[in-house]
mmCIF file of C-alpha atoms in Angstrom:
data_model
loop_
_atom_site.group_PDB
_atom_site.id
_atom_site.type_symbol
_atom_site.label_atom_id
_atom_site.label_comp_id
_atom_site.label_asym_id
_atom_site.label_seq_id
_atom_site.Cartn_x
_atom_site.Cartn_y
_atom_site.Cartn_z
ATOM 1 C CA MET Y 12 7.936 -8.386 -12.237
ATOM 2 C CA LEU Y 13 4.513 -9.797 -11.869
ATOM 3 C CA ILE Y 14 1.929 -8.218 -9.286
ATOM 4 C CA GLY Y 15 2.823 -10.956 -6.516
ATOM 5 C CA GLU Y 16 6.576 -10.114 -6.695
ATOM 6 C CA PHE Y 17 6.044 -6.436 -6.987
ATOM 7 C CA ALA Y 18 3.469 -6.824 -3.826
ATOM 8 C CA GLU Y 19 6.226 -8.635 -1.875
ATOM 9 C CA LYS Y 20 9.006 -6.054 -2.939
ATOM 10 C CA SER Y 21 6.982 -3.106 -2.312
ATOM 11 C CA LYS Y 22 5.321 -4.349 0.894
ATOM 12 C CA LEU Y 23 1.783 -3.517 -0.457
ATOM 13 C CA THR Y 24 -1.206 -5.957 -0.954
ATOM 14 C CA ARG Y 25 -2.506 -6.865 -4.337
ATOM 15 C CA GLU Y 26 -5.754 -5.127 -3.678
ATOM 16 C CA THR Y 27 -3.672 -1.786 -2.899
ATOM 17 C CA ILE Y 28 -1.711 -1.966 -5.944
ATOM 18 C CA ARG Y 29 -4.747 -2.442 -7.857
ATOM 19 C CA PHE Y 30 -6.573 0.288 -6.219
ATOM 20 C CA TYR Y 31 -3.622 2.641 -7.116
ATOM 21 C CA GLU Y 32 -3.893 1.638 -10.546
ATOM 22 C CA LYS Y 33 -7.542 2.026 -10.739
ATOM 23 C CA GLU Y 34 -6.594 5.777 -9.127
ATOM 24 C CA GLY Y 35 -4.214 6.741 -11.733
ATOM 25 C CA LEU Y 36 -1.258 6.739 -9.292
ATOM 26 C CA LEU Y 37 0.472 3.822 -10.492
ATOM 27 C CA GLU Y 38 0.853 1.938 -14.329
ATOM 28 C CA GLY Y 39 1.828 -1.512 -14.765
ATOM 29 C CA VAL Y 40 2.404 -2.404 -18.331
ATOM 30 C CA ARG Y 41 0.131 -4.736 -19.815
ATOM 31 C CA LYS Y 42 1.466 -7.442 -22.094
ATOM 32 C CA GLU Y 43 0.081 -9.851 -24.523
ATOM 33 C CA ASN Y 44 -0.772 -12.409 -21.972
ATOM 34 C CA ASN Y 45 -2.630 -9.710 -20.040
ATOM 35 C CA TYR Y 46 -0.480 -9.830 -16.931
ATOM 36 C CA ARG Y 47 0.655 -6.484 -15.300
ATOM 37 C CA TYR Y 48 4.503 -6.132 -15.145
ATOM 38 C CA TYR Y 49 5.957 -3.513 -12.618
ATOM 39 C CA SER Y 50 9.692 -1.933 -12.773
ATOM 40 C CA LYS Y 51 11.663 -1.147 -10.112
ATOM 41 C CA LYS Y 52 10.859 2.535 -10.959
ATOM 42 C CA ASP Y 53 7.152 1.398 -9.880
ATOM 43 C CA ILE Y 54 8.809 0.411 -6.376
ATOM 44 C CA GLU Y 55 10.101 4.045 -6.129
ATOM 45 C CA ILE Y 56 6.785 5.499 -6.970
ATOM 46 C CA VAL Y 57 4.818 3.539 -4.697
ATOM 47 C CA GLN Y 58 7.472 4.533 -1.934
ATOM 48 C CA PHE Y 59 6.922 7.985 -2.877
ATOM 49 C CA ILE Y 60 3.123 7.799 -2.461
ATOM 50 C CA SER Y 61 3.726 6.133 0.931
ATOM 51 C CA SER Y 62 6.005 9.199 1.862
ATOM 52 C CA LEU Y 63 3.240 11.510 0.914
ATOM 53 C CA LYS Y 64 0.336 9.667 2.508
ATOM 54 C CA ASN Y 65 2.588 9.906 5.761
ATOM 55 C CA LEU Y 66 2.868 13.617 5.255
ATOM 56 C CA GLY Y 67 -1.005 14.136 5.377
ATOM 57 C CA PHE Y 68 -1.424 14.126 1.429
ATOM 58 C CA THR Y 69 -5.011 12.860 0.128
ATOM 59 C CA LEU Y 70 -4.785 10.292 -2.929
ATOM 60 C CA PRO Y 71 -6.066 13.406 -5.260
ATOM 61 C CA GLU Y 72 -3.288 15.577 -3.956
ATOM 62 C CA ILE Y 73 -0.614 12.598 -4.363
ATOM 63 C CA ARG Y 74 -2.060 11.999 -8.050
ATOM 64 C CA SER Y 75 -1.483 15.795 -8.893
ATOM 65 C CA ILE Y 76 1.865 15.629 -7.142
ATOM 66 C CA LEU Y 77 2.911 12.786 -9.294
ATOM 67 C CA LEU Y 78 1.828 14.737 -12.422
ATOM 68 C CA VAL Y 79 3.852 17.707 -11.811
ATOM 69 C CA TYR Y 80 6.644 15.203 -10.641
ATOM 70 C CA SER Y 81 6.734 13.511 -14.338
ATOM 71 C CA SER Y 82 7.056 17.170 -15.942
ATOM 72 C CA GLU Y 83 9.826 19.369 -15.235
ATOM 73 C CA PHE Y 84 9.539 19.546 -11.458
ATOM 74 C CA LYS Y 85 11.588 21.980 -9.506
ATOM 75 C CA CYS Y 86 12.287 21.994 -5.667
ATOM 76 C CA LYS Y 87 10.486 25.229 -5.065
ATOM 77 C CA ASP Y 88 7.328 23.697 -6.812
ATOM 78 C CA MET Y 89 7.565 20.760 -4.048
ATOM 79 C CA GLN Y 90 8.034 23.693 -1.347
ATOM 80 C CA MET Y 91 4.971 25.441 -2.428
ATOM 81 C CA ILE Y 92 2.725 22.103 -2.257
ATOM 82 C CA LEU Y 93 4.442 21.093 1.196
ATOM 83 C CA GLU Y 94 3.718 24.687 2.454
ATOM 84 C CA LYS Y 95 0.102 24.424 1.445
ATOM 85 C CA ASN Y 96 -0.124 21.196 3.141
ATOM 86 C CA LEU Y 97 1.264 22.453 6.496
ATOM 87 C CA ARG Y 98 -1.153 25.217 6.435
ATOM 88 C CA LYS Y 99 -4.010 22.429 6.297
ATOM 89 C CA VAL Y 100 -2.488 20.692 9.111
ATOM 90 C CA GLU Y 101 -1.928 23.663 11.297
ATOM 91 C CA GLU Y 102 -5.782 24.550 10.550
ATOM 92 C CA LYS Y 103 -6.945 21.005 11.594
ATOM 93 C CA LEU Y 104 -4.567 21.221 14.555
ATOM 94 C CA ARG Y 105 -6.311 24.259 15.718
ATOM 95 C CA SER Y 106 -9.548 22.682 15.446
ATOM 96 C CA LEU Y 107 -8.387 19.624 17.110
ATOM 97 C CA ILE Y 108 -7.281 21.683 20.264
ATOM 98 C CA ASN Y 109 -10.638 23.675 20.168
ATOM 99 C CA ILE Y 110 -12.491 20.070 20.201
ATOM 100 C CA LYS Y 111 -10.042 18.949 23.142
ATOM 101 C CA ASN Y 112 -10.738 22.217 25.152
ATOM 102 C CA ASN Y 113 -14.700 21.913 24.845
ATOM 103 C CA LEU Y 114 -14.295 18.121 25.881
ATOM 104 C CA SER Y 115 -12.268 19.016 28.880
ATOM 105 C CA LYS Y 116 -14.766 21.926 29.751
ATOM 106 C CA SER Y 117 -17.445 19.330 29.564
ATOM 107 C CA ILE Y 118 -15.610 16.678 31.426
ATOM 108 C CA LYS Y 119 -14.984 19.101 34.183
ATOM 109 C CA GLY Y 120 -18.418 20.307 34.580
ATOM 110 C CA CYS Y 121 -19.562 16.648 34.846
ATOM 111 C CA GLU Y 122 -16.847 16.078 37.332
ATOM 112 C CA GLU Y 123 -17.908 19.141 39.472
ATOM 113 C CA ASN Y 124 -21.653 17.715 39.619
ATOM 114 C CA PRO Y 125 -21.561 14.254 39.245
ATOM 115 C CA ASN Y 126 -24.789 13.753 40.915
ATOM 116 C CA LYS Y 127 -26.710 16.300 39.307
ATOM 117 C CA LYS Y 128 -29.957 15.317 37.486
ATOM 118 C CA SER Y 129 -29.549 17.660 34.652
ATOM 119 C CA CYS Y 130 -26.197 17.283 33.360
ATOM 120 C CA ASN Y 131 -24.986 20.576 31.656
ATOM 121 C CA VAL Y 132 -23.627 18.969 28.711
ATOM 122 C CA PHE Y 133 -27.296 17.818 27.905
ATOM 123 C CA THR Y 134 -28.439 21.563 28.443
ATOM 124 C CA LYS Y 135 -25.673 22.898 26.546
ATOM 125 C CA PHE Y 136 -26.544 20.934 23.391
ATOM 126 C CA LYS Y 137 -30.486 20.991 23.805
ATOM 127 C CA PHE Y 138 -31.441 17.747 22.098
#
């Protein structure tokens, strides 16, 4: 199928498809007429890419997973990749919770002294 039909079936834009090709995530087959052709397998690949993106993987990580997947890929290999990403997500979550707590403390300080001329937030960060 040509890029237009592939875009429609995969629910991606032509630009996204070309971007995935440029990033090495997808390979359309170029024919003599210089058009790219895509297969049903390519639809499965972009669905897999979408699933991995939803799990928080970056495009370089997805590229690595696709390379491993194309070889003799075992479930334990994917488990290790997923566990590594889970640790990254947990670290990001801890960081976000810390940011949330700091914001809440700053807001509480403002609420306690709404008319104070020198806001504690400004003095705390000293800029």
